[in-house]
Coordinates of C-alpha atoms in Angstrom, one line a residue:
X266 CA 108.9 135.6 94.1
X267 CA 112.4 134.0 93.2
X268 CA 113.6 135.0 96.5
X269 CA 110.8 133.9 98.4
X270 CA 111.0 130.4 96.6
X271 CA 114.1 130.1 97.7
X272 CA 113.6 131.3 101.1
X273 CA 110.6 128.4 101.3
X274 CA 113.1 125.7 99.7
X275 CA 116.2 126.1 102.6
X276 CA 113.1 126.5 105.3
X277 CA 111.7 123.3 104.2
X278 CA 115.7 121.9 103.7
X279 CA 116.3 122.8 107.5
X280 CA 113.4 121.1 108.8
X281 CA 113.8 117.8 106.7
X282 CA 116.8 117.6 108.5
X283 CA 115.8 118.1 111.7
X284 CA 113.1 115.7 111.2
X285 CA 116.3 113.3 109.9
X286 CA 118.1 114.7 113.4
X287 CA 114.7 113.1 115.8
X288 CA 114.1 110.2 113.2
X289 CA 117.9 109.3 113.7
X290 CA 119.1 110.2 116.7
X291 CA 118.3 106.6 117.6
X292 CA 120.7 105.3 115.0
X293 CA 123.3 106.9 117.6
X294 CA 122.2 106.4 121.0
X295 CA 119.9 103.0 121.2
X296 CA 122.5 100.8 122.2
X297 CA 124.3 102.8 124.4
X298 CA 120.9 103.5 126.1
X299 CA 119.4 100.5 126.1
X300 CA 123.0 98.9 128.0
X301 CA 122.8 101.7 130.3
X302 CA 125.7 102.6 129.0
X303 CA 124.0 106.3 129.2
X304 CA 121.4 107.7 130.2
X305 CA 119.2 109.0 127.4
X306 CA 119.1 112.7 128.0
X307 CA 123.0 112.4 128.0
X308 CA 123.1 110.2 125.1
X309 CA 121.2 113.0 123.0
X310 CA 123.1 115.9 124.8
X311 CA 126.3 113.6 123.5
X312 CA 125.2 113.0 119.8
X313 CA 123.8 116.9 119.3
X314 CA 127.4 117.6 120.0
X315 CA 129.0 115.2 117.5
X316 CA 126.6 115.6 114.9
X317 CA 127.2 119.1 114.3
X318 CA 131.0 118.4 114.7
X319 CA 130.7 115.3 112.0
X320 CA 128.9 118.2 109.9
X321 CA 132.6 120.2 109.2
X322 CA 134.3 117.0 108.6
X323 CA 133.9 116.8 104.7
X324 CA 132.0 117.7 101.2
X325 CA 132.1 114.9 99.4
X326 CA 128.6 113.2 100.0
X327 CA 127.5 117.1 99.9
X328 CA 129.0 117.3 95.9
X329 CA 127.0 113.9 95.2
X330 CA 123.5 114.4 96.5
X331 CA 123.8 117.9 94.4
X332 CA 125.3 117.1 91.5
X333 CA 125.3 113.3 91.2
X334 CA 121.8 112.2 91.2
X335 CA 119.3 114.5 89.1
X336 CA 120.3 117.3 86.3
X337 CA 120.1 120.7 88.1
X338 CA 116.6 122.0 87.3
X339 CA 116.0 125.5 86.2
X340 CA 114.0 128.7 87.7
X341 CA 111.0 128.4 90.1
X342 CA 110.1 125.3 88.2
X343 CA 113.5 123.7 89.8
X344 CA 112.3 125.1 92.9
X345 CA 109.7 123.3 92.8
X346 CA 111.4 120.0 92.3
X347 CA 113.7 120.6 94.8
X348 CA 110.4 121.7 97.1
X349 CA 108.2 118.7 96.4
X350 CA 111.4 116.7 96.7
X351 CA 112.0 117.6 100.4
X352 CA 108.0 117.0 101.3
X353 CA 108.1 113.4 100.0
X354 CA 111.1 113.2 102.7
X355 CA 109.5 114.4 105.4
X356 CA 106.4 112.8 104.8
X357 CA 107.9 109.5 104.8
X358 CA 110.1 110.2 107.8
X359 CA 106.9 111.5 109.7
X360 CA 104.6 108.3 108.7
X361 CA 108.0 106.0 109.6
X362 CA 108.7 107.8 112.8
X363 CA 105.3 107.5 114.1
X364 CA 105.1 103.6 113.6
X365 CA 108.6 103.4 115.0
X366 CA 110.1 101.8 111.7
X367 CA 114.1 102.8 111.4
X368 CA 113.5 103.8 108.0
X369 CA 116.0 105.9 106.3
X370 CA 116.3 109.2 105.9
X371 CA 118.5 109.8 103.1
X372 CA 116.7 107.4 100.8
X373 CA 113.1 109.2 101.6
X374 CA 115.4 112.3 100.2
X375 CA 117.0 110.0 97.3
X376 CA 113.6 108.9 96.6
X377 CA 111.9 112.6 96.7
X378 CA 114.6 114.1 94.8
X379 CA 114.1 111.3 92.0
X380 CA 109.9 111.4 92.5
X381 CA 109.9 115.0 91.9
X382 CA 112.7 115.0 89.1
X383 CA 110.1 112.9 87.0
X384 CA 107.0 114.5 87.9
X385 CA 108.8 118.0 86.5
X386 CA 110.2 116.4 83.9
X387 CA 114.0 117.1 85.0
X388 CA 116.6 114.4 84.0
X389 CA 117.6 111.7 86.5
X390 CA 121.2 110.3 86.2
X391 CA 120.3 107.2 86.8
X392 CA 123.8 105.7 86.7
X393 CA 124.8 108.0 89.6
X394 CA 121.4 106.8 91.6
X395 CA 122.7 103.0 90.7
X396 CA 126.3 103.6 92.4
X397 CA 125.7 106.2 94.9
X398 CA 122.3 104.8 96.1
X399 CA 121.0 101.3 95.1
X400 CA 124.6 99.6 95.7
X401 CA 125.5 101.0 98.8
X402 CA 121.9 100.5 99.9
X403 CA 122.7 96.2 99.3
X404 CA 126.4 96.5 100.0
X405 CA 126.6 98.3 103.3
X406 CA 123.9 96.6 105.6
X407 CA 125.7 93.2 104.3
X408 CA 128.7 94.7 105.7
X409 CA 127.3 95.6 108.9
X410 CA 126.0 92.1 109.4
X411 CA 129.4 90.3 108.6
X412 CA 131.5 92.9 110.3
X413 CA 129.3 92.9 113.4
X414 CA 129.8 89.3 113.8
X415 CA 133.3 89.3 112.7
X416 CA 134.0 92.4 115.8
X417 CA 132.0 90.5 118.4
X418 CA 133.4 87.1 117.7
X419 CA 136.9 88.8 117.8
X420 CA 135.6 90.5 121.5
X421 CA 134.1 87.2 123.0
X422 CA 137.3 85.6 121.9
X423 CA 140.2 88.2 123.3
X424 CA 138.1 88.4 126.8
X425 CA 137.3 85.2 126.7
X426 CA 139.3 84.7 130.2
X427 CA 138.1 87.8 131.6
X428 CA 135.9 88.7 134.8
X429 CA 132.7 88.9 133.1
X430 CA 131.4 92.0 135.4
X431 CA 134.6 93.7 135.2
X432 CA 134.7 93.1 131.4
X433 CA 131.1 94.5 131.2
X434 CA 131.9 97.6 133.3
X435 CA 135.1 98.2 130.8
X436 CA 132.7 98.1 127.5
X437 CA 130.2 100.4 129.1
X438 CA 132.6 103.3 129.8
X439 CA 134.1 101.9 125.9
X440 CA 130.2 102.6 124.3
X441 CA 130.7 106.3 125.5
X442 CA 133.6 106.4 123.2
X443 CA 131.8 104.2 120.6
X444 CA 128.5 106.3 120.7
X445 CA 130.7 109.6 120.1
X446 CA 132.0 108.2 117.2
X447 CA 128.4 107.0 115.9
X448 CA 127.3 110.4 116.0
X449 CA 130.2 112.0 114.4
X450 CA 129.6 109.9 111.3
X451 CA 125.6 110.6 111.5
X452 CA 126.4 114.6 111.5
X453 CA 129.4 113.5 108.8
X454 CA 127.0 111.8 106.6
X455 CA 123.3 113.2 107.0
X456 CA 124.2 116.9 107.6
X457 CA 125.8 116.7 104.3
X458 CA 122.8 115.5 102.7
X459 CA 120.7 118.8 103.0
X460 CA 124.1 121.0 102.4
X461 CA 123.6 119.1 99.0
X462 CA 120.5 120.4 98.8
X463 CA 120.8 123.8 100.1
X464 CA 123.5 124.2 97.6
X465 CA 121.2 123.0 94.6
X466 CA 118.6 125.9 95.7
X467 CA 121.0 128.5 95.5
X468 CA 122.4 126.9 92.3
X469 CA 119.2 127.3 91.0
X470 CA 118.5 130.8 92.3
X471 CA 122.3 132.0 90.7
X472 CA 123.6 132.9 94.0
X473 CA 126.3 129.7 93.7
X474 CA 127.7 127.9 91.5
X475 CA 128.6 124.4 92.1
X476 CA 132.3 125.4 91.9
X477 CA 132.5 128.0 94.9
X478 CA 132.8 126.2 98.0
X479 CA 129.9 125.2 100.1
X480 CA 129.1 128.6 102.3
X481 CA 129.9 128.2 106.0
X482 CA 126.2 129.9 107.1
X483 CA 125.0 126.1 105.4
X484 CA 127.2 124.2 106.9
X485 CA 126.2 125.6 110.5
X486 CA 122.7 125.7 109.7
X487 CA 122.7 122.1 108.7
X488 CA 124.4 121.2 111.6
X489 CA 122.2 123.1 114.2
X490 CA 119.4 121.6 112.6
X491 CA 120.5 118.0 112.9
X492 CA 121.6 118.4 116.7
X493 CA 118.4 120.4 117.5
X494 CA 116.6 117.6 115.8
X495 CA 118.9 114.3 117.5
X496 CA 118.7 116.5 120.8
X497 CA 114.4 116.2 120.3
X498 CA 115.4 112.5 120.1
X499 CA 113.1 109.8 118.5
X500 CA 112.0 107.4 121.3
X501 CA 109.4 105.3 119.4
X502 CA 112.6 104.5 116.9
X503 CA 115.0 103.8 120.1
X504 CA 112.8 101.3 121.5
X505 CA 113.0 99.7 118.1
X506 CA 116.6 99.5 117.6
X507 CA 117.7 99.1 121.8
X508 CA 115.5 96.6 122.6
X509 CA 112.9 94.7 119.7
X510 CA 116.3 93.0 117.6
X511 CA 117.9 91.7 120.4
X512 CA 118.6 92.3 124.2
X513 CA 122.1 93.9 124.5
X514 CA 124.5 93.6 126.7
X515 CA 127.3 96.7 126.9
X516 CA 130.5 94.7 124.9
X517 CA 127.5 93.8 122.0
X518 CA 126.6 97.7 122.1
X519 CA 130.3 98.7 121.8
X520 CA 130.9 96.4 119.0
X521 CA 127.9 97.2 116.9
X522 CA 128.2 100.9 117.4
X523 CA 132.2 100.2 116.5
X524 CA 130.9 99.2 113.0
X525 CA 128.9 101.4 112.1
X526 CA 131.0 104.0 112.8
X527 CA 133.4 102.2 110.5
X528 CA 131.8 101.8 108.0
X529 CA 129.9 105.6 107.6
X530 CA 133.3 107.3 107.9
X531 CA 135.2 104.7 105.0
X532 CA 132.0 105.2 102.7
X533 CA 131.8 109.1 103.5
X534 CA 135.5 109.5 102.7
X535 CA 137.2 106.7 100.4
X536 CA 133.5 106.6 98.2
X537 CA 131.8 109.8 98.9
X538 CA 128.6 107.4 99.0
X539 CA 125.8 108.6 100.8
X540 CA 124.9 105.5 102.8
X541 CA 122.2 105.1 105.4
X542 CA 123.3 105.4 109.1
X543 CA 120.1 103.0 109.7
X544 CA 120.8 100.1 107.8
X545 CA 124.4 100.4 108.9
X546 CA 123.7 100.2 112.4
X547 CA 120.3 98.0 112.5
X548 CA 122.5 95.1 110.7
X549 CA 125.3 95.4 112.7
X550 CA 123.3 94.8 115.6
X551 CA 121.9 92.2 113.7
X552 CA 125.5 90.5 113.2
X553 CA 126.5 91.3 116.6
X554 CA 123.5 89.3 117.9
X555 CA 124.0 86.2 115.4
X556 CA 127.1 85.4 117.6
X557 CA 125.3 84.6 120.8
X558 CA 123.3 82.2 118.8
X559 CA 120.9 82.8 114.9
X560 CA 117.7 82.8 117.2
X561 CA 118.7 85.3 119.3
X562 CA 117.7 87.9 117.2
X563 CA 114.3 88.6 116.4
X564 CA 114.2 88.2 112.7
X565 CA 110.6 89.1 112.8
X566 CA 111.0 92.6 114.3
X567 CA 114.3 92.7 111.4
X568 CA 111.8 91.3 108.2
X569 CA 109.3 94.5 109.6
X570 CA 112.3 97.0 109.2
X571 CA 113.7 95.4 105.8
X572 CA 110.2 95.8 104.0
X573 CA 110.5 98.9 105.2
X574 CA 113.8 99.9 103.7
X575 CA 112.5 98.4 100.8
X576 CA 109.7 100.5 100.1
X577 CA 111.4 104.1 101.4
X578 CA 112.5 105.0 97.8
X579 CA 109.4 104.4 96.1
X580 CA 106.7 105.5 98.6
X581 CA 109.1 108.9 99.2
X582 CA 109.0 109.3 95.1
X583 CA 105.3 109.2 94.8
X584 CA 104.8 111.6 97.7
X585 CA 107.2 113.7 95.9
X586 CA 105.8 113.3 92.4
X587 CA 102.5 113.8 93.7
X588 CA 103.6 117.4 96.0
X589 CA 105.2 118.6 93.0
X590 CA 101.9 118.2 90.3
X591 CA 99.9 120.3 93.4
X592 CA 103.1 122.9 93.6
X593 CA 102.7 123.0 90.0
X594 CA 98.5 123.5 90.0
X595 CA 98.9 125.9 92.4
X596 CA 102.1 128.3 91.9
X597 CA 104.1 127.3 88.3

């Protein structure tokens, strides 16, 4: 039974993130899509690949979601944490996907992990959810915005006697590069999310110990997941992103994609916080518009996706506590 548990909790693991690969592939792609930058099967053909080479580029966001944020639960009860956990996840990134809401990914798994913790009665360290989570959740779209505006201003102004067509054409071959780099801190950042919780299983099932280096079977298993699920792509989530914020044109794609990449790579390896590649790159899109002029963006479309970032955590936690009281009726 304890090998079957634990069999059920990686399954589950694998296809949370490759619902997190479809549900943010879009985090990626949409701007270099919606510039024509590329064309969206290349996009995704482009991001699969970098996603699963972000995936070997580090372990620190891996060592936080797994030890950090909740005290390691014991025997098929911790299963079942870890189980209920990864259904609030998917739940939420399901109910998101489906009304096209970039949502986060890794806080429906923050808020899971916490929902289920609670529900099984397993300590939640909340100091390490305050850092790691709630802070960078505030800090990093705030960056994104200011940063975004900052890069863009800084474009308009070093081009500002350029051909505007030729000047175009050099930022849409630049988004290929920009794009690349998105998707190496997506892989970097969300693959490492589910090693966390991989490793937690087999912590719990004493195969591991947190001390032994994360097994390189997770770390390619994460990875293909996460491509297989960005290479699905999550067009409902594109449109959102590419074209309901704000109309972009290829040097506004290049420098929103620019920043974002920025800022998941210095949070994944100066912090080891595990910050959300959609907030990052919905408010540096958001920043990058505010230069053309405040009302070009549609703040409407952005209040719809702030509510929604809002109420990830909590909503994920209750679908989480709630899977883990039925996990508990039925099997503990």
């Amino acid at each position: 039974m304890d090998t079957f548990a634990l069999v059920v909790t990686i399954a589950v693991a694998l296809f949370f993130t490759y619902t997190n690969g479809f549900h943010d592939s879009a985090n990626a792609i949409a701007t270099s899509v919606s510039t024509r930058a590329l064309t969206p099967r290349a996009a995704l053909a482009m991001a699969a690949v970098m996603n699963l080479a972000g995936a070997f580029l580090g372990s620190g966001i891996a060592k936080t979601v797994s030890e950090g944020l909740i005290e390691t639960p014991e025997g098929s009860k911790g299963m079942g944490i870890l189980f209920a956990a990864l259904v609030g996840a998917i739940v939420w990134n399901l109910i998101t996907w489906y009304f096209g809401l970039p949502s986060s990914s890794s806080h429906a798994l923050f808020g899971g992990l916490v929902g289920a913790a609670l529900a099984g009665g397993s300590a939640v360290y909340w100091h390490g959810v305050v850092d790691k989570v709630v802070i960078p959740m505030f800090v990093s779209p705030v960056i994104g915005l200011g940063v975004g505006y900052l890069v863009m201003t800084a474009i308009l102004w070093m081009f500002r006697r350029s051909n505007p067509h030729k000047a175009k054409r050099g930022f849409r071959i630049a988004q290929t590069v920009s794009a690349a780099a998105m998707a190496l801190g997506h892989g970097l950042q969300d693959a490492q999310k589910t090693m966390g919780i991989v490793v937690m299983a087999l912590v719990i099932a004493d195969v591991e110990d947190y001390s032994d280096p994360i097994p390189v079977w997770v770390k390619l298993a994460c990875a293909l997941m996460l491509s297989l699920g960005t290479y699905a792509g999550g067009w409902r989530i594109m449109r959102t992103l590419g074209r309901k914020i704000i109309e972009l044109d290829p040097p506004q794609g290049f420098a929103a994609e620019t920043t974002g990449a920025a800022i998941m790579f210095g949070s994944a390896f100066v912090f080891h916080a595990p910050i959300s590649t959609t907030h990052v790159i919905t408010s540096a899109i958001m920043g990058v518009g505010a230069t053309k002029r405040v009302n070009a963006v549609r703040w409407g479309v952005a209040k719809n996706i702030i509510m929604g970032w809002f109420i990830t955590m909590p909503a994920a936690a209750v679908v989480a506590a709630v899977s883990f009281w039925l996990v508990n009726l039925a099997f503990l």
